[in-house]
Amino acid sequence: MIDVERFWGWTENAREVKMDMEEMVAKLRAGEPLYGKSEMDVYHQQVAASQSRYSQLKFRIIPTR
């Protein structure tokens, strides 16, 4: 059986959580931005995030005919 929540990234396993935490702590200690530097202004970042968030779940609303 496929773990659907795991497949969609809604749950993570302990190994991935630990690796991510170590990476983020190292970046903070080095004074680097956590997710890199964006060339987009804040408004456009928010627009892109709101349009892409859970977009893969909205495919059912697209007409098939």
mmCIF file of N, CA, C and O in Angstrom:
data_model
loop_
_atom_site.group_PDB
_atom_site.id
_atom_site.type_symbol
_atom_site.label_atom_id
_atom_site.label_comp_id
_atom_site.label_asym_id
_atom_site.label_seq_id
_atom_site.Cartn_x
_atom_site.Cartn_y
_atom_site.Cartn_z
ATOM 1 N N MET A 1 0.835 -1.183 0.000
ATOM 2 C CA MET A 1 0.000 0.000 0.000
ATOM 3 C C MET A 1 0.886 1.255 0.000
ATOM 4 O O MET A 1 1.832 1.353 0.756
ATOM 5 N N ILE A 2 0.566 2.198 -0.839
ATOM 6 C CA ILE A 2 1.318 3.447 -0.923
ATOM 7 C C ILE A 2 0.841 4.394 0.173
ATOM 8 O O ILE A 2 -0.354 4.575 0.373
ATOM 9 N N ASP A 3 1.780 4.998 0.869
ATOM 10 C CA ASP A 3 1.453 5.989 1.883
ATOM 11 C C ASP A 3 1.184 7.318 1.180
ATOM 12 O O ASP A 3 2.092 8.039 0.802
ATOM 13 N N VAL A 4 -0.086 7.625 0.979
ATOM 14 C CA VAL A 4 -0.478 8.805 0.199
ATOM 15 C C VAL A 4 0.016 10.089 0.849
ATOM 16 O O VAL A 4 0.515 10.981 0.157
ATOM 17 N N GLU A 5 -0.105 10.193 2.162
ATOM 18 C CA GLU A 5 0.365 11.405 2.836
ATOM 19 C C GLU A 5 1.864 11.597 2.628
ATOM 20 O O GLU A 5 2.337 12.699 2.429
ATOM 21 N N ARG A 6 2.618 10.516 2.656
ATOM 22 C CA ARG A 6 4.062 10.581 2.427
ATOM 23 C C ARG A 6 4.341 10.957 0.977
ATOM 24 O O ARG A 6 5.212 11.756 0.679
ATOM 25 N N PHE A 7 3.578 10.385 0.034
ATOM 26 C CA PHE A 7 3.764 10.661 -1.383
ATOM 27 C C PHE A 7 3.578 12.143 -1.676
ATOM 28 O O PHE A 7 4.341 12.739 -2.432
ATOM 29 N N TRP A 8 2.571 12.776 -1.092
ATOM 30 C CA TRP A 8 2.302 14.191 -1.338
ATOM 31 C C TRP A 8 3.185 15.095 -0.493
ATOM 32 O O TRP A 8 3.132 16.315 -0.632
ATOM 33 N N GLY A 9 3.980 14.537 0.395
ATOM 34 C CA GLY A 9 4.872 15.340 1.218
ATOM 35 C C GLY A 9 4.204 15.942 2.436
ATOM 36 O O GLY A 9 4.714 16.896 3.021
ATOM 37 N N TRP A 10 3.048 15.417 2.831
ATOM 38 C CA TRP A 10 2.361 15.945 4.003
ATOM 39 C C TRP A 10 2.960 15.416 5.286
ATOM 40 O O TRP A 10 2.813 16.031 6.337
ATOM 41 N N THR A 11 3.590 14.268 5.224
ATOM 42 C CA THR A 11 4.290 13.739 6.396
ATOM 43 C C THR A 11 5.723 13.438 5.970
ATOM 44 O O THR A 11 5.990 13.138 4.816
ATOM 45 N N GLU A 12 6.615 13.547 6.873
ATOM 46 C CA GLU A 12 8.022 13.285 6.577
ATOM 47 C C GLU A 12 8.537 12.226 7.545
ATOM 48 O O GLU A 12 7.977 12.033 8.617
ATOM 49 N N ASN A 13 9.595 11.579 7.145
ATOM 50 C CA ASN A 13 10.165 10.631 8.092
ATOM 51 C C ASN A 13 11.244 11.311 8.921
ATOM 52 O O ASN A 13 11.720 12.400 8.594
ATOM 53 N N ALA A 14 11.612 10.699 10.014
ATOM 54 C CA ALA A 14 12.528 11.307 10.980
ATOM 55 C C ALA A 14 13.889 11.618 10.364
ATOM 56 O O ALA A 14 14.497 12.645 10.678
ATOM 57 N N ARG A 15 14.368 10.762 9.481
ATOM 58 C CA ARG A 15 15.673 10.990 8.852
ATOM 59 C C ARG A 15 15.686 12.281 8.050
ATOM 60 O O ARG A 15 16.612 13.084 8.144
ATOM 61 N N GLU A 16 14.644 12.519 7.254
ATOM 62 C CA GLU A 16 14.580 13.730 6.438
ATOM 63 C C GLU A 16 14.441 14.984 7.305
ATOM 64 O O GLU A 16 15.042 16.020 7.012
ATOM 65 N N VAL A 17 13.651 14.883 8.358
ATOM 66 C CA VAL A 17 13.469 16.017 9.252
ATOM 67 C C VAL A 17 14.798 16.382 9.905
ATOM 68 O O VAL A 17 15.170 17.559 9.981
ATOM 69 N N LYS A 18 15.545 15.381 10.359
ATOM 70 C CA LYS A 18 16.840 15.624 11.000
ATOM 71 C C LYS A 18 17.829 16.250 10.013
ATOM 72 O O LYS A 18 18.529 17.206 10.350
ATOM 73 N N MET A 19 17.891 15.720 8.791
ATOM 74 C CA MET A 19 18.807 16.262 7.783
ATOM 75 C C MET A 19 18.463 17.713 7.454
ATOM 76 O O MET A 19 19.347 18.564 7.327
ATOM 77 N N ASP A 20 17.181 18.009 7.320
ATOM 78 C CA ASP A 20 16.748 19.368 7.004
ATOM 79 C C ASP A 20 17.101 20.323 8.135
ATOM 80 O O ASP A 20 17.571 21.434 7.895
ATOM 81 N N MET A 21 16.877 19.890 9.363
ATOM 82 C CA MET A 21 17.177 20.736 10.515
ATOM 83 C C MET A 21 18.672 21.048 10.584
ATOM 84 O O MET A 21 19.070 22.198 10.821
ATOM 85 N N GLU A 22 19.503 20.044 10.332
ATOM 86 C CA GLU A 22 20.951 20.265 10.358
ATOM 87 C C GLU A 22 21.378 21.248 9.272
ATOM 88 O O GLU A 22 22.208 22.128 9.505
ATOM 89 N N GLU A 23 20.800 21.111 8.090
ATOM 90 C CA GLU A 23 21.123 22.012 6.989
ATOM 91 C C GLU A 23 20.700 23.451 7.301
ATOM 92 O O GLU A 23 21.454 24.404 7.064
ATOM 93 N N MET A 24 19.499 23.619 7.848
ATOM 94 C CA MET A 24 19.003 24.957 8.167
ATOM 95 C C MET A 24 19.825 25.604 9.273
ATOM 96 O O MET A 24 20.137 26.795 9.205
ATOM 97 N N VAL A 25 20.184 24.846 10.297
ATOM 98 C CA VAL A 25 21.000 25.384 11.390
ATOM 99 C C VAL A 25 22.357 25.825 10.860
ATOM 100 O O VAL A 25 22.867 26.892 11.216
ATOM 101 N N ALA A 26 22.957 25.021 9.968
ATOM 102 C CA ALA A 26 24.261 25.382 9.399
ATOM 103 C C ALA A 26 24.165 26.673 8.591
ATOM 104 O O ALA A 26 25.048 27.537 8.664
ATOM 105 N N LYS A 27 23.080 26.835 7.837
ATOM 106 C CA LYS A 27 22.901 28.063 7.056
ATOM 107 C C LYS A 27 22.710 29.273 7.964
ATOM 108 O O LYS A 27 23.253 30.339 7.701
ATOM 109 N N LEU A 28 21.931 29.116 9.024
ATOM 110 C CA LEU A 28 21.724 30.222 9.962
ATOM 111 C C LEU A 28 23.030 30.641 10.620
ATOM 112 O O LEU A 28 23.309 31.831 10.751
ATOM 113 N N ARG A 29 23.824 29.657 11.017
ATOM 114 C CA ARG A 29 25.113 29.965 11.659
ATOM 115 C C ARG A 29 26.061 30.673 10.701
ATOM 116 O O ARG A 29 26.863 31.508 11.109
ATOM 117 N N ALA A 30 25.957 30.344 9.412
ATOM 118 C CA ALA A 30 26.819 30.972 8.406
ATOM 119 C C ALA A 30 26.266 32.325 7.959
ATOM 120 O O ALA A 30 26.907 33.031 7.188
ATOM 121 N N GLY A 31 25.056 32.674 8.429
ATOM 122 C CA GLY A 31 24.458 33.952 8.059
ATOM 123 C C GLY A 31 23.864 33.970 6.666
ATOM 124 O O GLY A 31 23.631 35.036 6.103
ATOM 125 N N GLU A 32 23.611 32.790 6.102
ATOM 126 C CA GLU A 32 23.037 32.697 4.758
ATOM 127 C C GLU A 32 21.513 32.648 4.836
ATOM 128 O O GLU A 32 20.957 32.190 5.825
ATOM 129 N N PRO A 33 20.826 33.099 3.774
ATOM 130 C CA PRO A 33 19.364 32.947 3.758
ATOM 131 C C PRO A 33 19.004 31.468 3.665
ATOM 132 O O PRO A 33 19.691 30.696 2.991
ATOM 133 N N LEU A 34 17.944 31.068 4.345
ATOM 134 C CA LEU A 34 17.583 29.652 4.427
ATOM 135 C C LEU A 34 17.273 29.034 3.067
ATOM 136 O O LEU A 34 17.626 27.896 2.808
ATOM 137 N N TYR A 35 16.582 29.760 2.215
ATOM 138 C CA TYR A 35 16.141 29.180 0.948
ATOM 139 C C TYR A 35 16.763 29.887 -0.255
ATOM 140 O O TYR A 35 16.178 29.930 -1.322
ATOM 141 N N GLY A 36 17.926 30.465 -0.095
ATOM 142 C CA GLY A 36 18.587 31.147 -1.195
ATOM 143 C C GLY A 36 18.058 32.562 -1.353
ATOM 144 O O GLY A 36 17.187 33.015 -0.642
ATOM 145 N N LYS A 37 18.615 33.261 -2.318
ATOM 146 C CA LYS A 37 18.252 34.649 -2.554
ATOM 147 C C LYS A 37 17.343 34.729 -3.767
ATOM 148 O O LYS A 37 17.639 34.164 -4.810
ATOM 149 N N SER A 38 16.240 35.432 -3.645
ATOM 150 C CA SER A 38 15.287 35.545 -4.740
ATOM 151 C C SER A 38 15.505 36.849 -5.494
ATOM 152 O O SER A 38 15.846 37.883 -4.911
ATOM 153 N N GLU A 39 15.305 36.796 -6.800
ATOM 154 C CA GLU A 39 15.406 38.003 -7.623
ATOM 155 C C GLU A 39 14.045 38.676 -7.768
ATOM 156 O O GLU A 39 13.951 39.773 -8.323
ATOM 157 N N MET A 40 12.990 38.023 -7.282
ATOM 158 C CA MET A 40 11.642 38.588 -7.383
ATOM 159 C C MET A 40 11.340 39.451 -6.165
ATOM 160 O O MET A 40 11.829 39.183 -5.071
ATOM 161 N N ASP A 41 10.518 40.499 -6.372
ATOM 162 C CA ASP A 41 10.116 41.310 -5.230
ATOM 163 C C ASP A 41 9.101 40.519 -4.388
ATOM 164 O O ASP A 41 8.559 39.513 -4.829
ATOM 165 N N VAL A 42 8.866 41.000 -3.184
ATOM 166 C CA VAL A 42 8.037 40.273 -2.221
ATOM 167 C C VAL A 42 6.628 40.047 -2.755
ATOM 168 O O VAL A 42 6.059 38.964 -2.589
ATOM 169 N N TYR A 43 6.036 41.046 -3.408
ATOM 170 C CA TYR A 43 4.673 40.902 -3.925
ATOM 171 C C TYR A 43 4.577 39.731 -4.895
ATOM 172 O O TYR A 43 3.689 38.892 -4.787
ATOM 173 N N HIS A 44 5.511 39.663 -5.845
ATOM 174 C CA HIS A 44 5.462 38.591 -6.839
ATOM 175 C C HIS A 44 5.785 37.226 -6.234
ATOM 176 O O HIS A 44 5.287 36.204 -6.694
ATOM 177 N N GLN A 45 6.598 37.197 -5.197
ATOM 178 C CA GLN A 45 6.839 35.942 -4.490
ATOM 179 C C GLN A 45 5.553 35.436 -3.852
ATOM 180 O O GLN A 45 5.243 34.242 -3.907
ATOM 181 N N GLN A 46 4.779 36.345 -3.256
ATOM 182 C CA GLN A 46 3.531 35.950 -2.614
ATOM 183 C C GLN A 46 2.503 35.490 -3.642
ATOM 184 O O GLN A 46 1.773 34.526 -3.412
ATOM 185 N N VAL A 47 2.444 36.160 -4.794
ATOM 186 C CA VAL A 47 1.519 35.754 -5.855
ATOM 187 C C VAL A 47 1.872 34.351 -6.344
ATOM 188 O O VAL A 47 1.006 33.485 -6.470
ATOM 189 N N ALA A 48 3.152 34.104 -6.605
ATOM 190 C CA ALA A 48 3.581 32.792 -7.082
ATOM 191 C C ALA A 48 3.285 31.707 -6.056
ATOM 192 O O ALA A 48 2.818 30.615 -6.406
ATOM 193 N N ALA A 49 3.528 31.995 -4.797
ATOM 194 C CA ALA A 49 3.274 31.003 -3.748
ATOM 195 C C ALA A 49 1.791 30.691 -3.636
ATOM 196 O O ALA A 49 1.402 29.525 -3.525
ATOM 197 N N SER A 50 0.946 31.709 -3.702
ATOM 198 C CA SER A 50 -0.488 31.465 -3.550
ATOM 199 C C SER A 50 -1.056 30.706 -4.740
ATOM 200 O O SER A 50 -1.997 29.931 -4.598
ATOM 201 N N GLN A 51 -0.493 30.896 -5.925
ATOM 202 C CA GLN A 51 -0.993 30.203 -7.101
ATOM 203 C C GLN A 51 -0.491 28.762 -7.181
ATOM 204 O O GLN A 51 -1.149 27.906 -7.759
ATOM 205 N N SER A 52 0.662 28.490 -6.611
ATOM 206 C CA SER A 52 1.212 27.147 -6.734
ATOM 207 C C SER A 52 0.893 26.241 -5.544
ATOM 208 O O SER A 52 0.977 25.031 -5.652
ATOM 209 N N ARG A 53 0.510 26.829 -4.416
ATOM 210 C CA ARG A 53 0.257 26.032 -3.220
ATOM 211 C C ARG A 53 -0.870 25.037 -3.464
ATOM 212 O O ARG A 53 -1.979 25.405 -3.803
ATOM 213 N N TYR A 54 -0.574 23.778 -3.323
ATOM 214 C CA TYR A 54 -1.520 22.676 -3.512
ATOM 215 C C TYR A 54 -2.141 22.652 -4.913
ATOM 216 O O TYR A 54 -3.214 22.102 -5.101
ATOM 217 N N SER A 55 -1.479 23.239 -5.895
ATOM 218 C CA SER A 55 -2.046 23.285 -7.246
ATOM 219 C C SER A 55 -2.235 21.889 -7.833
ATOM 220 O O SER A 55 -3.160 21.670 -8.619
ATOM 221 N N GLN A 56 -1.394 20.932 -7.453
ATOM 222 C CA GLN A 56 -1.528 19.578 -7.986
ATOM 223 C C GLN A 56 -2.824 18.923 -7.551
ATOM 224 O O GLN A 56 -3.297 17.995 -8.183
ATOM 225 N N LEU A 57 -3.427 19.421 -6.477
ATOM 226 C CA LEU A 57 -4.680 18.850 -6.002
ATOM 227 C C LEU A 57 -5.893 19.430 -6.733
ATOM 228 O O LEU A 57 -6.999 18.947 -6.569
ATOM 229 N N LYS A 58 -5.684 20.467 -7.530
ATOM 230 C CA LYS A 58 -6.796 21.141 -8.198
ATOM 231 C C LYS A 58 -7.030 20.635 -9.619
ATOM 232 O O LYS A 58 -7.845 21.182 -10.340
ATOM 233 N N PHE A 59 -6.323 19.600 -10.034
ATOM 234 C CA PHE A 59 -6.488 19.084 -11.391
ATOM 235 C C PHE A 59 -7.902 18.576 -11.644
ATOM 236 O O PHE A 59 -8.364 18.558 -12.773
ATOM 237 N N ARG A 60 -8.590 18.163 -10.608
ATOM 238 C CA ARG A 60 -9.936 17.625 -10.808
ATOM 239 C C ARG A 60 -10.930 18.676 -11.274
ATOM 240 O O ARG A 60 -11.985 18.337 -11.794
ATOM 241 N N ILE A 61 -10.610 19.958 -11.112
ATOM 242 C CA ILE A 61 -11.546 20.993 -11.535
ATOM 243 C C ILE A 61 -11.397 21.355 -13.016
ATOM 244 O O ILE A 61 -12.191 22.103 -13.558
ATOM 245 N N ILE A 62 -10.355 20.810 -13.662
ATOM 246 C CA ILE A 62 -10.154 21.077 -15.088
ATOM 247 C C ILE A 62 -11.108 20.200 -15.884
ATOM 248 O O ILE A 62 -11.132 18.978 -15.709
ATOM 249 N N PRO A 63 -11.913 20.788 -16.759
ATOM 250 C CA PRO A 63 -12.837 19.966 -17.559
ATOM 251 C C PRO A 63 -12.089 19.002 -18.462
ATOM 252 O O PRO A 63 -11.033 19.338 -19.004
ATOM 253 N N THR A 64 -12.630 17.819 -18.615
ATOM 254 C CA THR A 64 -11.969 16.802 -19.435
ATOM 255 C C THR A 64 -12.503 16.767 -20.863
ATOM 256 O O THR A 64 -11.995 16.038 -21.689
ATOM 257 N N ARG A 65 -13.541 17.495 -21.158
ATOM 258 C CA ARG A 65 -14.103 17.504 -22.505
ATOM 259 C C ARG A 65 -13.874 18.800 -23.197
ATOM 260 O O ARG A 65 -13.789 19.827 -22.737
#
